[in-house]
Short mmCIF file of C-alpha atoms in Angstrom, two decimals:
data_model
loop_
_atom_site.label_atom_id
_atom_site.label_comp_id
_atom_site.label_asym_id
_atom_site.label_seq_id
_atom_site.Cartn_x
_atom_site.Cartn_y
_atom_site.Cartn_z
CA GLU A 1 -26.18 -1.84 -50.36
CA HIS A 2 -23.47 -1.33 -47.73
CA GLU A 3 -25.48 -3.39 -45.22
CA ALA A 4 -25.85 -6.20 -47.76
CA HIS A 5 -22.12 -6.18 -48.47
CA HIS A 6 -21.36 -6.33 -44.76
CA ARG A 7 -23.64 -9.31 -44.24
CA ALA A 8 -22.07 -11.08 -47.20
CA ARG A 9 -18.60 -10.54 -45.73
CA MET A 10 -19.66 -11.88 -42.33
CA THR A 11 -21.25 -14.92 -43.97
CA HIS A 12 -18.08 -15.58 -45.94
CA LEU A 13 -15.85 -15.38 -42.89
CA TYR A 14 -18.12 -17.69 -40.96
CA ALA A 15 -18.35 -20.14 -43.88
CA ILE A 16 -14.60 -20.51 -44.33
CA GLY A 17 -14.08 -21.05 -40.63
CA GLN A 18 -12.12 -17.84 -39.93
CA PRO A 19 -13.01 -16.74 -36.38
CA LEU A 20 -14.33 -13.24 -35.88
CA THR A 21 -12.72 -13.23 -32.43
CA LEU A 22 -10.00 -15.24 -30.74
CA TYR A 23 -11.73 -14.89 -27.40
CA ARG A 24 -13.59 -17.91 -26.07
CA ASP A 25 -15.96 -17.53 -23.13
CA ASN A 26 -15.50 -20.67 -21.02
CA LYS A 27 -18.80 -19.99 -19.28
CA TYR A 28 -20.85 -19.70 -22.46
CA PRO A 29 -23.85 -22.02 -22.12
CA GLY A 30 -23.51 -23.53 -25.61
CA GLY A 31 -20.74 -25.32 -27.47
CA PRO A 32 -18.13 -23.85 -29.86
CA PHE A 33 -20.50 -23.96 -32.84
CA GLU A 34 -23.26 -22.10 -30.98
CA PHE A 35 -20.72 -19.59 -29.72
CA ASP A 36 -19.40 -18.80 -33.21
CA LYS A 37 -22.95 -18.50 -34.53
CA ALA A 38 -23.83 -16.03 -31.76
CA ILE A 39 -20.71 -14.01 -32.53
CA ALA A 40 -21.60 -13.84 -36.22
CA ALA A 41 -25.06 -12.37 -35.42
CA SER A 42 -24.09 -10.23 -32.42
CA THR A 43 -24.50 -6.47 -32.11
CA THR A 44 -22.56 -6.36 -28.82
CA LEU A 45 -18.93 -5.38 -28.30
CA TYR A 46 -16.67 -6.13 -25.39
CA ILE A 47 -14.53 -3.09 -24.50
CA GLY A 48 -11.35 -3.74 -22.51
CA ASN A 49 -8.32 -1.97 -21.03
CA LEU A 50 -10.43 0.86 -19.62
CA SER A 51 -9.36 3.03 -16.73
CA PHE A 52 -11.22 2.41 -13.49
CA TYR A 53 -12.13 6.11 -13.63
CA THR A 54 -13.64 6.17 -17.12
CA THR A 55 -17.36 6.94 -16.98
CA GLU A 56 -20.29 5.54 -18.92
CA GLU A 57 -20.84 8.99 -20.44
CA GLN A 58 -17.32 9.03 -21.87
CA ILE A 59 -17.79 5.61 -23.43
CA HIS A 60 -21.12 6.60 -24.91
CA GLU A 61 -19.65 9.76 -26.41
CA LEU A 62 -16.80 7.83 -28.07
CA PHE A 63 -18.58 4.73 -29.39
CA GLY A 64 -21.73 6.68 -30.22
CA ARG A 65 -19.85 8.20 -33.14
CA CYS A 66 -20.22 4.87 -34.94
CA GLY A 67 -23.98 4.55 -34.55
CA GLU A 68 -26.88 4.56 -32.13
CA ILE A 69 -26.15 2.71 -28.93
CA LYS A 70 -28.88 0.57 -27.34
CA ARG A 71 -27.21 0.22 -23.92
CA ILE A 72 -23.89 0.18 -22.10
CA ILE A 73 -23.18 -2.24 -19.24
CA MET A 74 -20.25 -1.23 -17.05
CA GLY A 75 -18.02 -3.97 -15.71
CA LEU A 76 -17.95 -4.00 -11.90
CA ASP A 77 -15.81 -5.47 -9.17
CA ARG A 78 -17.78 -8.39 -7.78
CA ASN A 79 -17.13 -7.37 -4.16
CA THR A 80 -17.03 -3.57 -4.17
CA ARG A 81 -19.45 -2.94 -7.08
CA THR A 82 -17.07 -0.32 -8.48
CA PRO A 83 -15.83 -0.10 -12.12
CA CYS A 84 -12.99 -2.52 -12.82
CA GLY A 85 -11.85 -1.69 -16.36
CA PHE A 86 -14.25 -3.18 -18.94
CA CYS A 87 -17.77 -2.79 -20.32
CA PHE A 88 -20.22 -4.04 -22.95
CA VAL A 89 -21.55 -1.75 -25.68
CA GLU A 90 -24.65 -2.97 -27.46
CA TYR A 91 -25.74 -1.35 -30.74
CA TYR A 92 -29.04 -1.61 -32.56
CA THR A 93 -27.41 -2.89 -35.77
CA ARG A 94 -24.58 -5.22 -36.62
CA LEU A 95 -23.14 -2.68 -39.05
CA ASP A 96 -22.72 -0.03 -36.36
CA ALA A 97 -21.07 -2.57 -34.06
CA ASP A 98 -18.65 -3.51 -36.83
CA ASP A 99 -17.78 0.16 -37.32
CA GLY A 100 -17.06 0.38 -33.61
CA ILE A 101 -14.39 -2.29 -34.00
CA LYS A 102 -12.95 -0.81 -37.18
CA TYR A 103 -12.83 2.83 -36.16
CA VAL A 104 -12.73 3.01 -32.37
CA SER A 105 -10.77 -0.03 -31.24
CA GLY A 106 -7.15 0.99 -30.73
CA THR A 107 -7.95 4.66 -30.04
CA ARG A 108 -7.25 6.44 -26.76
CA LEU A 109 -9.71 7.14 -23.98
CA ASP A 110 -8.49 8.64 -20.68
CA ASP A 111 -4.96 8.31 -22.07
CA ARG A 112 -5.36 4.55 -22.54
CA VAL A 113 -5.58 2.46 -25.71
CA VAL A 114 -8.98 0.76 -25.55
CA ARG A 115 -9.71 -2.58 -27.22
CA ALA A 116 -13.01 -3.55 -28.81
CA ASP A 117 -13.92 -7.14 -29.69
CA TRP A 118 -17.00 -9.08 -30.69
CA ASP A 119 -19.08 -10.49 -27.85
CA ALA A 120 -21.65 -13.28 -28.04
CA GLY A 121 -24.17 -11.15 -26.15
CA PHE A 122 -24.58 -9.87 -22.63
CA ARG A 123 -26.15 -12.09 -19.97
CA GLU A 124 -26.91 -11.08 -16.41
CA GLY A 125 -23.92 -11.74 -14.17
CA ARG A 126 -21.28 -11.09 -16.82
CA GLN A 127 -20.89 -7.50 -15.63
CA TYR A 128 -18.93 -8.75 -12.62
CA GLY A 129 -15.21 -9.50 -12.62
CA ARG A 130 -14.16 -13.15 -12.55
CA GLY A 131 -10.90 -12.70 -10.65
CA SER A 132 -10.50 -14.27 -7.20
CA SER A 133 -10.35 -10.78 -5.66
CA GLY A 134 -13.51 -9.59 -7.42
CA GLY A 135 -11.98 -7.71 -10.36
CA GLN A 136 -10.70 -8.91 -13.71
CA VAL A 137 -8.40 -11.91 -13.90
CA ARG A 138 -5.67 -9.89 -15.62
CA ASP A 139 -5.46 -7.58 -12.62
CA GLU A 140 -4.76 -10.51 -10.30
CA TYR A 141 -1.35 -11.21 -11.79
CA ARG A 142 -0.05 -7.86 -13.00
CA THR A 143 3.36 -6.94 -11.57
CA ASP A 144 3.54 -3.46 -13.13
CA TYR A 145 2.19 -0.29 -11.53
CA ASP A 146 -0.87 1.00 -13.41
CA PRO A 147 -2.40 4.10 -11.76
CA GLY A 148 -5.48 3.84 -13.99
CA ARG A 149 -6.25 0.32 -12.75
CA GLY A 150 -5.68 0.50 -9.00
CA GLY A 151 -1.86 0.51 -8.91
CA TYR A 152 -0.15 -2.89 -8.67
CA GLY A 153 -1.93 -6.17 -9.36
CA LYS A 154 -3.86 -7.81 -6.53
CA GLN A 155 -1.28 -10.49 -5.75
CA LYS A 156 1.62 -8.05 -5.99
CA HIS A 157 -0.20 -5.60 -3.72
CA ALA A 158 -0.95 -8.32 -1.16
CA GLU A 159 2.70 -9.41 -1.18
CA MET A 160 3.86 -5.82 -0.57
CA GLU A 161 1.41 -5.49 2.34
CA ARG A 162 2.77 -8.69 3.91
CA GLU A 163 6.32 -7.34 3.67
CA VAL A 164 5.28 -4.08 5.34
CA ASN A 165 3.56 -6.00 8.15
CA ARG A 166 6.64 -8.21 8.65
CA ASP A 167 8.89 -5.15 8.86
CA ALA A 168 6.53 -3.49 11.32
CA ALA A 169 6.41 -6.64 13.48
CA GLY A 170 10.22 -6.84 13.47
CA TYR A 171 10.52 -3.21 14.50
CA GLU A 172 8.12 -3.71 17.40
CA ALA A 173 10.07 -6.77 18.56
CA ILE A 174 13.33 -4.77 18.59
CA THR A 175 11.86 -1.91 20.58
CA GLU A 176 10.50 -4.21 23.32
CA ILE A 177 12.78 -4.42 26.42
CA PRO A 178 12.98 -7.94 27.93
CA SER A 179 11.83 -8.04 31.57
CA GLY A 180 15.09 -9.69 32.70
CA SER A 181 17.16 -6.94 31.15
CA LEU A 182 15.04 -4.30 32.82
CA ALA A 183 15.45 -5.96 36.25
CA SER A 184 19.18 -6.31 35.69
CA SER A 185 19.37 -2.69 34.67
CA ASN A 186 17.46 -1.60 37.78
CA THR A 187 19.67 -3.77 40.03
CA SER A 188 22.80 -2.39 38.43
CA SER A 189 21.46 1.13 38.75
CA SER A 190 20.51 0.55 42.40
CA SER A 191 23.92 -0.94 43.17
CA SER A 192 25.65 1.93 41.48
CA SER A 193 23.48 4.42 43.36
CA SER A 194 24.19 2.66 46.68
CA SER A 195 27.91 2.60 45.98
CA SER A 196 27.85 6.26 45.08
CA SER A 197 25.92 7.09 48.26
CA SER A 198 28.41 5.17 50.41
CA SER A 199 31.31 6.89 48.72
CA ASN A 200 29.69 10.27 49.25
CA LYS A 201 28.99 9.40 52.90
CA ARG A 202 32.60 8.46 53.46
CA ARG A 203 33.67 11.60 51.77
CA TYR A 204 31.41 13.71 53.99
CA ASP A 205 32.46 11.85 57.18
CA GLU A 206 36.19 12.22 56.51
CA PRO A 207 37.68 15.50 57.70
CA SER A 208 38.84 17.88 55.11
CA SER A 209 42.46 19.05 54.93
CA SER A 210 41.50 22.50 56.20
CA ASP A 211 39.77 20.96 59.23
CA SER A 212 42.89 18.91 59.95
CA ARG A 213 45.13 21.97 59.79
CA LYS A 214 42.75 23.87 62.07
CA ARG A 215 42.79 21.06 64.59
CA ARG A 216 46.61 20.86 64.47
CA ASP A 217 46.86 24.58 65.03
CA GLU A 218 44.50 24.39 67.98
CA GLY A 219 46.59 21.64 69.50
CA LYS A 220 49.74 23.69 68.95
CA ASP A 221 48.22 26.63 70.79
CA ASP A 222 47.33 24.38 73.67
CA ARG A 223 50.86 22.99 73.80
CA GLU A 224 52.38 26.45 73.66
CA THR A 225 50.16 27.61 76.53
CA GLU A 226 51.23 24.65 78.61
CA ASN A 227 54.95 25.30 77.95
CA PRO A 228 56.59 26.67 81.09
CA ARG A 229 58.59 29.15 79.10
CA PHE A 230 55.41 30.94 78.19
CA ARG A 231 53.57 30.39 81.44
CA ARG A 232 52.00 33.54 82.88
CA GLN A 233 53.40 34.76 86.15
CA THR A 234 51.36 34.15 89.25
CA ASP A 235 51.32 36.05 92.56
CA ASP A 236 53.85 33.62 93.94
CA ASP A 237 56.25 34.38 91.10
CA GLU A 238 56.07 38.08 91.78
CA GLY A 239 57.20 37.49 95.34
CA ASN A 240 60.44 35.85 94.25
#
């Protein structure tokens, strides 16, 4: 009875043109009518806003409370083949999938509020991110820091790396010594050294004040010896 009521409700929503999901897959092979028809009959949910570190086992434990799960397809970065924050959960029945949206969407998993929405059905290739960097498009343009989804968005992260590289290049340019300046410095140093050596040589060649006094005293002694008043007597003097 519950299954019949559920089908009647889905048929009513589809008949009055009320969409079961606002999401539109631009790469869906059919037109809008075929897409809405596939959504109305689908047993697959798209799960978004997952942490990159959330495992398939965690997802199965949470969404398995609503019914038996047929398979889970983890969303992967197109380049690194690592989880990038989304997955597909396929149930065996439409009723269980509907319960997954009603009771699990909006709850927390790995401290994040997860979102569940109807999906038209998994096709090979949809498990890979569609962003230019390989992940999800939303992670290309994020400017906030989200530790559960790789930190900053791809473009913000690339911009920060460019700034770091520019700063590093500027620092290297400042620390380089121009060759002309080095030669000038060596010439100046050599000139200063030569001048200092000449000054020291002159200082060593010039007599010190003590040497001058010694020489004056020696000359004085010589003059005093030659002074007749102090001349020593000779044999001739003793005869006078």
